[in-house]
Tab-separated table of C-alpha atoms in Angstrom:
chain	number	residue	atom	x	y	z
A	1	MET	CA	104.772	118.411	127.619
A	2	LYS	CA	108.001	116.490	127.266
A	3	GLN	CA	109.427	116.413	123.759
A	4	VAL	CA	110.147	112.925	122.520
A	5	SER	CA	111.818	111.557	119.418
A	6	GLU	CA	110.176	110.217	116.284
A	7	LYS	CA	111.271	106.718	117.174
A	8	VAL	CA	109.589	106.881	120.566
A	9	VAL	CA	106.362	108.220	119.031
A	10	SER	CA	106.404	105.484	116.376
A	11	ARG	CA	106.836	102.827	119.055
A	12	LEU	CA	104.084	104.278	121.255
A	13	ILE	CA	101.721	104.070	118.275
A	14	ILE	CA	102.702	100.416	117.754
A	15	TYR	CA	102.231	99.625	121.462
A	16	ARG	CA	98.786	101.184	121.434
A	17	LYS	CA	97.742	99.159	118.415
A	18	TYR	CA	98.895	95.970	120.136
A	19	LEU	CA	97.113	96.873	123.386
A	20	LYS	CA	93.918	97.489	121.431
A	21	GLU	CA	94.103	93.982	119.954
A	22	LEU	CA	94.741	92.474	123.384
A	23	LEU	CA	91.827	94.372	124.898
A	24	ALA	CA	89.579	93.118	122.096
A	25	ASP	CA	90.729	89.606	122.994
A	26	GLY	CA	89.597	90.169	126.592
A	27	GLN	CA	93.034	90.543	128.181
A	28	LYS	CA	93.336	92.937	131.138
A	29	SER	CA	97.017	93.352	131.969
A	30	ILE	CA	100.402	92.846	130.320
A	31	PHE	CA	104.118	92.855	131.180
A	32	SER	CA	106.720	94.912	129.358
A	33	HIS	CA	108.509	91.814	128.069
A	34	LYS	CA	105.322	90.733	126.255
A	35	ILE	CA	105.016	94.131	124.587
A	36	SER	CA	108.696	93.766	123.765
A	37	ALA	CA	108.174	90.419	122.022
A	38	TYR	CA	105.494	91.965	119.804
A	39	THR	CA	107.328	95.100	118.818
A	40	GLY	CA	110.969	94.114	118.668
A	41	ALA	CA	112.000	96.830	121.162
A	42	SER	CA	113.734	95.537	124.313
A	43	ALA	CA	111.689	95.286	127.536
A	44	ALA	CA	113.845	98.044	129.056
A	45	GLN	CA	113.118	100.217	126.019
A	46	VAL	CA	109.387	99.571	126.368
A	47	ARG	CA	109.502	100.641	130.034
A	48	ARG	CA	111.493	103.788	129.192
A	49	ASP	CA	109.087	104.663	126.342
A	50	LEU	CA	106.072	104.226	128.607
A	51	MET	CA	107.597	106.416	131.309
A	52	ASN	CA	107.248	109.267	128.794
A	53	VAL	CA	103.486	108.950	128.916
A	54	GLY	CA	103.554	109.015	132.724
A	55	TYR	CA	102.198	105.545	133.320
A	56	ASN	CA	104.016	102.843	135.262
A	57	GLY	CA	103.144	99.199	135.649
A	58	THR	CA	103.708	97.143	138.778
A	59	PRO	CA	106.254	94.300	138.961
A	60	VAL	CA	103.492	91.892	140.045
A	61	LYS	CA	100.643	92.669	137.631
A	62	GLY	CA	102.399	94.506	134.831
A	63	TYR	CA	100.435	97.245	133.068
A	64	ASN	CA	96.666	97.605	133.136
A	65	ILE	CA	95.927	97.548	129.408
A	66	LYS	CA	92.971	99.923	129.383
A	67	ASP	CA	94.664	102.534	131.574
A	68	LEU	CA	97.866	102.286	129.602
A	69	MET	CA	95.998	102.805	126.319
A	70	THR	CA	94.298	105.875	127.758
A	71	SER	CA	97.628	107.286	128.925
A	72	ILE	CA	99.226	106.740	125.522
A	73	SER	CA	96.247	108.362	123.761
A	74	GLU	CA	96.350	111.356	126.105
A	75	PHE	CA	100.011	111.726	125.345
A	76	LEU	CA	99.661	111.369	121.568
A	77	GLU	CA	96.473	113.292	120.908
A	78	LYS	CA	94.920	116.425	122.232
A	79	GLU	CA	91.461	116.455	123.803
A	80	ASN	CA	89.832	117.912	120.728
A	81	THR	CA	89.603	115.925	117.537
A	82	ILE	CA	92.430	116.648	115.106
A	83	GLU	CA	90.969	117.609	111.747
A	84	VAL	CA	92.564	116.102	108.673
A	85	ALA	CA	92.030	116.896	104.985
A	86	ILE	CA	92.937	114.705	102.058
A	87	VAL	CA	93.976	116.158	98.722
A	88	GLY	CA	93.446	113.873	95.743
A	89	PHE	CA	90.311	111.784	96.078
A	90	GLY	CA	91.071	108.957	93.668
A	91	ASN	CA	91.342	105.263	94.565
A	92	LEU	CA	94.130	105.877	97.048
A	93	GLY	CA	92.395	108.809	98.712
A	94	LYS	CA	89.161	106.864	99.093
A	95	SER	CA	90.928	103.822	100.517
A	96	ILE	CA	92.762	105.981	103.062
A	97	VAL	CA	89.467	107.522	104.214
A	98	ASP	CA	87.875	104.061	104.528
A	99	TYR	CA	90.890	102.766	106.372
A	100	CYS	CA	91.399	105.582	108.856
A	101	ASN	CA	88.005	107.067	109.671
A	102	GLY	CA	86.359	105.491	112.690
A	103	ARG	CA	89.507	103.787	113.935
A	104	ASN	CA	90.819	106.640	116.108
A	105	SER	CA	88.162	108.800	117.752
A	106	ARG	CA	90.499	111.799	117.955
A	107	LEU	CA	91.444	111.871	114.288
A	108	SER	CA	88.946	112.694	111.568
A	109	ILE	CA	89.429	113.065	107.828
A	110	SER	CA	86.580	115.501	107.358
A	111	ALA	CA	87.353	117.134	104.032
A	112	ALA	CA	88.632	115.952	100.675
A	113	PHE	CA	89.796	118.069	97.752
A	114	ASP	CA	89.862	117.162	94.092
A	115	THR	CA	89.763	118.803	90.680
A	116	ASP	CA	87.261	116.330	89.194
A	117	PRO	CA	83.830	118.019	88.738
A	118	ASN	CA	82.144	114.625	89.242
A	119	LYS	CA	83.461	114.467	92.791
A	120	ILE	CA	83.200	118.102	93.872
A	121	ASN	CA	80.314	118.947	96.220
A	122	ARG	CA	79.532	115.290	96.797
A	123	VAL	CA	79.907	113.202	99.928
A	124	ILE	CA	82.005	110.169	98.958
A	125	HIS	CA	82.868	107.427	101.427
A	126	GLY	CA	81.414	109.656	104.132
A	127	CYS	CA	83.727	112.545	103.307
A	128	HIS	CA	82.698	115.846	101.689
A	129	CYS	CA	84.694	116.576	98.549
A	130	TYR	CA	85.463	120.208	97.748
A	131	ALA	CA	87.140	121.919	94.799
A	132	ASN	CA	90.830	122.685	95.236
A	133	THR	CA	89.914	126.369	94.921
A	134	GLU	CA	88.006	126.131	98.215
A	135	MET	CA	91.045	124.843	100.081
A	136	GLU	CA	91.929	127.989	101.975
A	137	THR	CA	88.390	128.654	103.195
A	138	ILE	CA	87.643	125.080	104.248
A	139	ILE	CA	90.987	124.490	105.962
A	140	LYS	CA	90.691	127.705	107.954
A	141	GLU	CA	87.000	127.285	108.814
A	142	ASN	CA	87.456	123.682	109.944
A	143	LYS	CA	90.776	124.278	111.680
A	144	VAL	CA	92.404	121.507	109.671
A	145	GLU	CA	95.953	120.904	110.899
A	146	VAL	CA	97.063	117.846	108.976
A	147	ALA	CA	96.814	116.997	105.276
A	148	ILE	CA	97.255	113.770	103.368
A	149	LEU	CA	98.681	114.225	99.901
A	150	ALA	CA	97.450	111.665	97.370
A	151	VAL	CA	97.847	113.616	94.133
A	152	PRO	CA	99.982	112.738	91.092
A	153	ARG	CA	103.684	113.498	91.320
A	154	GLU	CA	103.524	116.544	89.051
A	155	ASP	CA	100.942	118.300	91.244
A	156	ALA	CA	102.433	117.430	94.631
A	157	GLN	CA	104.741	120.404	95.223
A	158	LYS	CA	102.183	122.977	94.081
A	159	VAL	CA	99.532	121.503	96.374
A	160	ALA	CA	101.993	121.265	99.277
A	161	ASP	CA	102.863	124.969	98.866
A	162	LYS	CA	99.181	125.828	98.993
A	163	LEU	CA	98.585	123.655	102.074
A	164	VAL	CA	101.473	125.306	103.902
A	165	ALA	CA	100.140	128.746	102.955
A	166	CYS	CA	96.763	127.715	104.427
A	167	GLY	CA	98.413	126.917	107.774
A	168	ILE	CA	98.747	123.114	107.615
A	169	LYS	CA	101.406	121.892	110.065
A	170	GLY	CA	101.892	118.284	109.028
A	171	ILE	CA	101.712	116.392	105.720
A	172	LEU	CA	101.434	112.673	105.142
A	173	ASN	CA	102.821	112.430	101.623
A	174	TYR	CA	101.773	109.520	99.404
A	175	SER	CA	102.881	111.311	96.224
A	176	PRO	CA	106.101	109.828	94.871
A	177	THR	CA	108.179	112.966	95.209
A	178	ARG	CA	110.082	114.773	97.900
A	179	LEU	CA	108.428	118.005	98.987
A	180	GLN	CA	110.208	121.272	99.660
A	181	VAL	CA	108.569	122.747	102.761
A	182	PRO	CA	109.587	125.177	105.532
A	183	ALA	CA	111.554	123.594	108.413
A	184	ASN	CA	108.632	123.798	110.847
A	185	ILE	CA	106.336	121.614	108.727
A	186	TYR	CA	106.400	117.923	109.540
A	187	VAL	CA	106.381	115.634	106.498
A	188	GLU	CA	106.104	111.858	106.587
A	189	ASN	CA	106.744	110.224	103.201
A	190	ARG	CA	105.032	106.976	102.329
A	191	ASP	CA	106.229	105.745	98.978
A	192	MET	CA	104.380	102.497	98.300
A	193	LEU	CA	106.898	101.373	95.697
A	194	MET	CA	109.763	101.753	98.156
A	195	ALA	CA	107.946	99.509	100.639
A	196	LEU	CA	107.495	96.905	97.917
A	197	GLU	CA	111.159	97.125	96.896
A	198	LYS	CA	112.166	96.437	100.492
A	199	VAL	CA	109.961	93.339	100.758
A	200	ALA	CA	111.202	92.104	97.365
A	201	TYR	CA	114.803	92.392	98.533
A	202	PHE	CA	114.283	90.437	101.743
A	203	ALA	CA	112.042	87.855	100.085
A	204	ASN	CA	115.036	87.059	97.911
A	205	ASN	CA	117.770	87.192	100.503
A	206	VAL	CA	118.172	84.957	103.527
A	207	HIS	CA	117.306	86.754	106.711
A	208	GLY	CA	116.261	86.040	110.256
A	209	GLY	CA	112.577	86.807	109.660
A	210	LYS	CA	110.906	90.018	110.636
A	211	ASN	CA	107.354	90.986	111.365
A	212	LYS	CA	106.942	94.179	113.303
B	1	MET	CA	126.155	88.225	98.393
B	2	LYS	CA	126.817	90.182	101.524
B	3	GLN	CA	123.924	90.250	103.963
B	4	VAL	CA	122.942	93.733	104.991
B	5	SER	CA	120.511	95.083	107.553
B	6	GLU	CA	117.003	96.365	106.963
B	7	LYS	CA	118.149	99.888	107.704
B	8	VAL	CA	120.847	99.739	105.031
B	9	VAL	CA	118.377	98.354	102.471
B	10	SER	CA	115.855	101.069	103.318
B	11	ARG	CA	118.499	103.750	102.873
B	12	LEU	CA	119.735	102.289	99.576
B	13	ILE	CA	116.163	102.462	98.289
B	14	ILE	CA	115.945	106.116	99.345
B	15	TYR	CA	119.314	106.933	97.739
B	16	ARG	CA	118.214	105.335	94.484
B	17	LYS	CA	115.003	107.327	94.423
B	18	TYR	CA	116.973	110.555	94.962
B	19	LEU	CA	119.493	109.663	92.254
B	20	LYS	CA	116.644	109.012	89.828
B	21	GLU	CA	115.268	112.492	90.470
B	22	LEU	CA	118.718	114.039	89.983
B	23	LEU	CA	119.260	112.149	86.742
B	24	ALA	CA	115.878	113.356	85.477
B	25	ASP	CA	117.062	116.894	86.271
B	26	GLY	CA	120.126	116.335	84.073
B	27	GLN	CA	122.717	116.015	86.848
B	28	LYS	CA	125.642	113.641	86.214
B	29	SER	CA	127.581	113.247	89.456
B	30	ILE	CA	127.093	113.771	93.164
B	31	PHE	CA	129.083	113.798	96.421
B	32	SER	CA	128.176	111.748	99.470
B	33	HIS	CA	127.498	114.863	101.555
B	34	LYS	CA	124.775	115.895	99.097
B	35	ILE	CA	123.111	112.483	99.355
B	36	SER	CA	123.488	112.869	103.103
B	37	ALA	CA	121.646	116.192	103.128
B	38	TYR	CA	118.715	114.624	101.289
B	39	THR	CA	118.371	111.490	103.345
B	40	GLY	CA	119.359	112.502	106.847
B	41	ALA	CA	122.075	109.813	107.064
B	42	SER	CA	125.611	111.142	107.706
B	43	ALA	CA	128.024	111.393	104.762
B	44	ALA	CA	130.166	108.658	106.346
B	45	GLN	CA	127.071	106.458	106.627
B	46	VAL	CA	126.223	107.072	102.965
B	47	ARG	CA	129.747	106.034	101.942
B	48	ARG	CA	129.608	102.894	104.114
B	49	ASP	CA	126.171	101.975	102.713
B	50	LEU	CA	127.349	102.411	99.148
B	51	MET	CA	130.429	100.256	99.769
B	52	ASN	CA	127.951	97.379	100.246
B	53	VAL	CA	126.878	97.670	96.634
B	54	GLY	CA	130.504	97.628	95.485
B	55	TYR	CA	130.627	101.105	94.009
B	56	ASN	CA	133.008	103.830	95.102
B	57	GLY	CA	133.082	107.465	94.144
B	58	THR	CA	136.206	109.572	93.695
B	59	PRO	CA	137.166	112.437	96.014
B	60	VAL	CA	137.305	114.835	93.055
B	61	LYS	CA	134.145	113.993	91.095
B	62	GLY	CA	132.032	112.147	93.639
B	63	TYR	CA	129.762	109.398	92.366
B	64	ASN	CA	128.633	108.998	88.770
B	65	ILE	CA	124.847	109.026	89.237
B	66	LYS	CA	123.915	106.621	86.462
B	67	ASP	CA	126.552	104.027	87.386
B	68	LEU	CA	125.686	104.285	91.058
B	69	MET	CA	121.984	103.733	90.312
B	70	THR	CA	122.847	100.655	88.258
B	71	SER	CA	125.011	99.275	91.064
B	72	ILE	CA	122.271	99.812	93.650
B	73	SER	CA	119.690	98.160	91.386
B	74	GLU	CA	121.969	95.176	90.758
B	75	PHE	CA	122.407	94.840	94.494
B	76	LEU	CA	118.715	95.178	95.344
B	77	GLU	CA	117.091	93.205	92.546
B	78	LYS	CA	117.908	90.063	90.672
B	79	GLU	CA	118.308	90.007	86.904
B	80	ASN	CA	114.892	88.518	86.357
B	81	THR	CA	111.769	90.479	87.108
B	82	ILE	CA	110.349	89.778	90.560
B	83	GLU	CA	106.723	88.771	90.215
B	84	VAL	CA	104.280	90.273	92.689
B	85	ALA	CA	100.625	89.448	93.347
B	86	ILE	CA	98.106	91.631	95.110
B	87	VAL	CA	95.281	90.154	97.151
B	88	GLY	CA	92.273	92.417	97.575
B	89	PHE	CA	91.589	94.493	94.474
B	90	GLY	CA	89.502	97.307	95.921
B	91	ASN	CA	90.401	101.005	95.887
B	92	LEU	CA	93.647	100.432	97.764
B	93	GLY	CA	94.702	97.484	95.598
B	94	LYS	CA	94.029	99.420	92.402
B	95	SER	CA	95.909	102.477	93.622
B	96	ILE	CA	98.928	100.347	94.562
B	97	VAL	CA	99.004	98.799	91.085
B	98	ASP	CA	98.750	102.237	89.457
B	99	TYR	CA	101.439	103.580	91.725
B	100	CYS	CA	103.991	100.783	91.441
B	101	ASN	CA	103.719	99.280	87.973
B	102	GLY	CA	106.060	100.844	85.460
B	103	ARG	CA	108.198	102.591	88.047
B	104	ASN	CA	110.695	99.762	88.634
B	105	SER	CA	111.472	97.610	85.604
B	106	ARG	CA	112.400	94.622	87.788
B	107	LEU	CA	109.223	94.534	89.838
B	108	SER	CA	105.874	93.684	88.335
B	109	ILE	CA	102.461	93.274	89.957
B	110	SER	CA	101.153	90.818	87.403
B	111	ALA	CA	98.243	89.153	89.204
B	112	ALA	CA	95.440	90.333	91.452
B	113	PHE	CA	93.054	88.208	93.502
B	114	ASP	CA	89.596	89.107	94.697
B	115	THR	CA	86.327	87.449	95.683
B	116	ASP	CA	84.117	89.901	93.753
B	117	PRO	CA	82.623	88.178	90.662
B	118	ASN	CA	82.526	91.547	88.894
B	119	LYS	CA	86.303	91.746	89.010
B	120	ILE	CA	87.281	88.117	88.448
B	121	ASN	CA	88.634	87.279	84.978
B	122	ARG	CA	88.889	90.908	84.041
B	123	VAL	CA	91.965	93.021	83.408
B	124	ILE	CA	91.684	96.058	85.669
B	125	HIS	CA	94.280	98.826	85.701
B	126	GLY	CA	96.421	96.599	83.482
B	127	CYS	CA	96.377	93.722	85.947
B	128	HIS	CA	94.532	90.400	85.520
B	129	CYS	CA	92.179	89.669	88.396
B	130	TYR	CA	91.692	86.029	89.415
B	131	ALA	CA	89.437	84.311	91.922
B	132	ASN	CA	91.010	83.586	95.306
B	133	THR	CA	90.459	79.900	94.557
B	134	GLU	CA	92.988	80.139	91.714
B	135	MET	CA	95.696	81.461	94.007
B	136	GLU	CA	97.821	78.358	94.271
B	137	THR	CA	97.875	77.639	90.521
B	138	ILE	CA	98.608	81.211	89.465
B	139	ILE	CA	101.275	81.844	92.089
B	140	LYS	CA	103.141	78.658	91.210
B	141	GLU	CA	102.783	79.043	87.435
B	142	ASN	CA	103.969	82.640	87.492
B	143	LYS	CA	106.675	82.095	90.116
B	144	VAL	CA	105.232	84.874	92.267
B	145	GLU	CA	107.512	85.515	95.258
B	146	VAL	CA	105.993	88.570	96.880
B	147	ALA	CA	102.402	89.389	97.800
B	148	ILE	CA	100.698	92.602	98.782
B	149	LEU	CA	97.866	92.141	101.229
B	150	ALA	CA	95.045	94.670	100.841
B	151	VAL	CA	92.119	92.705	102.247
B	152	PRO	CA	89.880	93.577	105.214
B	153	ARG	CA	91.277	92.865	108.660
B	154	GLU	CA	89.090	89.805	109.240
B	155	ASP	CA	90.386	88.031	106.117
B	156	ALA	CA	94.059	88.930	106.469
B	157	GLN	CA	95.371	85.976	108.496
B	158	LYS	CA	93.506	83.381	106.459
B	159	VAL	CA	94.835	84.848	103.202
B	160	ALA	CA	98.366	85.119	104.626
B	161	ASP	CA	98.278	81.413	105.594
B	162	LYS	CA	97.254	80.528	102.075
B	163	LEU	CA	99.973	82.715	100.531
B	164	VAL	CA	102.623	81.105	102.711
B	165	ALA	CA	101.351	77.653	101.760
B	166	CYS	CA	101.675	78.670	98.089
B	167	GLY	CA	105.360	79.505	98.610
B	168	ILE	CA	105.294	83.294	98.939
B	169	LYS	CA	108.438	84.571	100.699
B	170	GLY	CA	107.580	88.167	101.450
B	171	ILE	CA	104.361	90.041	102.305
B	172	LEU	CA	103.690	93.754	102.187
B	173	ASN	CA	100.799	93.985	104.605
B	174	TYR	CA	98.326	96.858	104.282
B	175	SER	CA	95.667	95.082	106.349
B	176	PRO	CA	95.378	96.595	109.828
B	177	THR	CA	96.362	93.474	111.717
B	178	ARG	CA	99.545	91.686	112.694
B	179	LEU	CA	100.081	88.447	110.825
B	180	GLN	CA	101.304	85.192	112.319
B	181	VAL	CA	103.744	83.730	109.806
B	182	PRO	CA	106.726	81.337	109.910
B	183	ALA	CA	110.063	82.942	110.844
B	184	ASN	CA	111.467	82.735	107.306
B	185	ILE	CA	108.704	84.896	105.790
B	186	TYR	CA	109.478	88.585	105.571
B	187	VAL	CA	106.555	90.849	106.479
B	188	GLU	CA	106.521	94.621	106.166
B	189	ASN	CA	103.496	96.230	107.812
B	190	ARG	CA	102.104	99.466	106.443
B	191	ASP	CA	99.287	100.689	108.628
B	192	MET	CA	98.039	103.909	107.077
B	193	LEU	CA	96.353	105.042	110.288
B	194	MET	CA	99.596	104.707	112.231
B	195	ALA	CA	101.361	106.940	109.702
B	196	LEU	CA	98.605	109.518	110.114
B	197	GLU	CA	98.791	109.336	113.921
B	198	LYS	CA	102.506	110.066	113.751
B	199	VAL	CA	102.034	113.135	111.546
B	200	ALA	CA	99.192	114.352	113.780
B	201	TYR	CA	101.444	114.117	116.832
B	202	PHE	CA	104.303	116.090	115.316
B	203	ALA	CA	102.005	118.637	113.687
B	204	ASN	CA	100.851	119.454	117.208
B	205	ASN	CA	104.163	119.377	119.027
B	206	VAL	CA	107.136	121.654	118.532
B	207	HIS	CA	109.879	119.890	116.625
B	208	GLY	CA	112.890	120.625	114.475
B	209	GLY	CA	111.158	119.747	111.204
B	210	LYS	CA	111.646	116.521	109.301
B	211	ASN	CA	111.258	115.544	105.695
B	212	LYS	CA	113.047	112.395	104.685
């Protein structure tokens, strides 16, 4: 399959979210310039991005929303469900499970890991919580490929090393530290404070408005 | 003050975080190419970005880390603390408060709002929780400028309308929906599922590695 850039993947994910909302509103088709207005990408960019997923609209009707969503999903996700584990099952971990599970049928957070004996071997928010010591077994048995890191800063690197050793290929890192990982591991950092700092800056400085 | 783009602001926030880590490790000065290696921006880009904050390094010693951090902070934040409110004080809201408070001395999440009577008028995770009905009074009295939205999807727009009416200028939106707001309100959307979808894609597709 064609290799595309991070920016294209990020935009495809945004397009799909928008299409889902439109479909829920009962809309059937859409033109690239409408998708453009929602996402901030130019209409030409939208058309180029969508060519990557092998789906083309028609000049008269635009894109069929349902078909386009299917094409984007086939491009982004494999046929089998991608198994995800979360490490650190505190408030953040629980809210991520609540937020994500059930919203994408091909992604499932099916295992959580924590060191707290009150959580271990319990199903919390629909997710089985295991001891950190069971990580290798569970990740291998369940073919987990992606991990979400929601542990305190001081534990993050140690846990990341363990996850990589277990064969994890991608990490969504909510711990406020930069991880050292091999070059073939994909890490996406989500520092919540940095997001807040950005909003605080623009709330206090004149700008043209932005809502993507 | 010079108006800079979102990308520059985002990078300045990343640089500052890196500098903070270096300072904690006892380092005193740094060259632009080292900052470049950490952030993925080119060394020339780093130098251009830092010119915006009015601080220049020397070719021999590079940048003084402490002074550079101060300059970035003076550029990003005003002298007075920026007051932040969080709406929706569930697991996500609590984890955001834990995560952010105390990590930037000029940003403070000082008020939370919820509809749950068990939370109202209590101090939870160091943050006073008020009823949604008190929003206007509290926001105006405390000069709150920024709000974090951590409410369910179905309540998000209604709450955003109310926040805008109360004078909020920036929203960090964790609710999985796009908000309709006036053009002068800055909105940063953080959809946790979209972040996970991105990691899942790259975990399953060959790439050159990425960890910014």
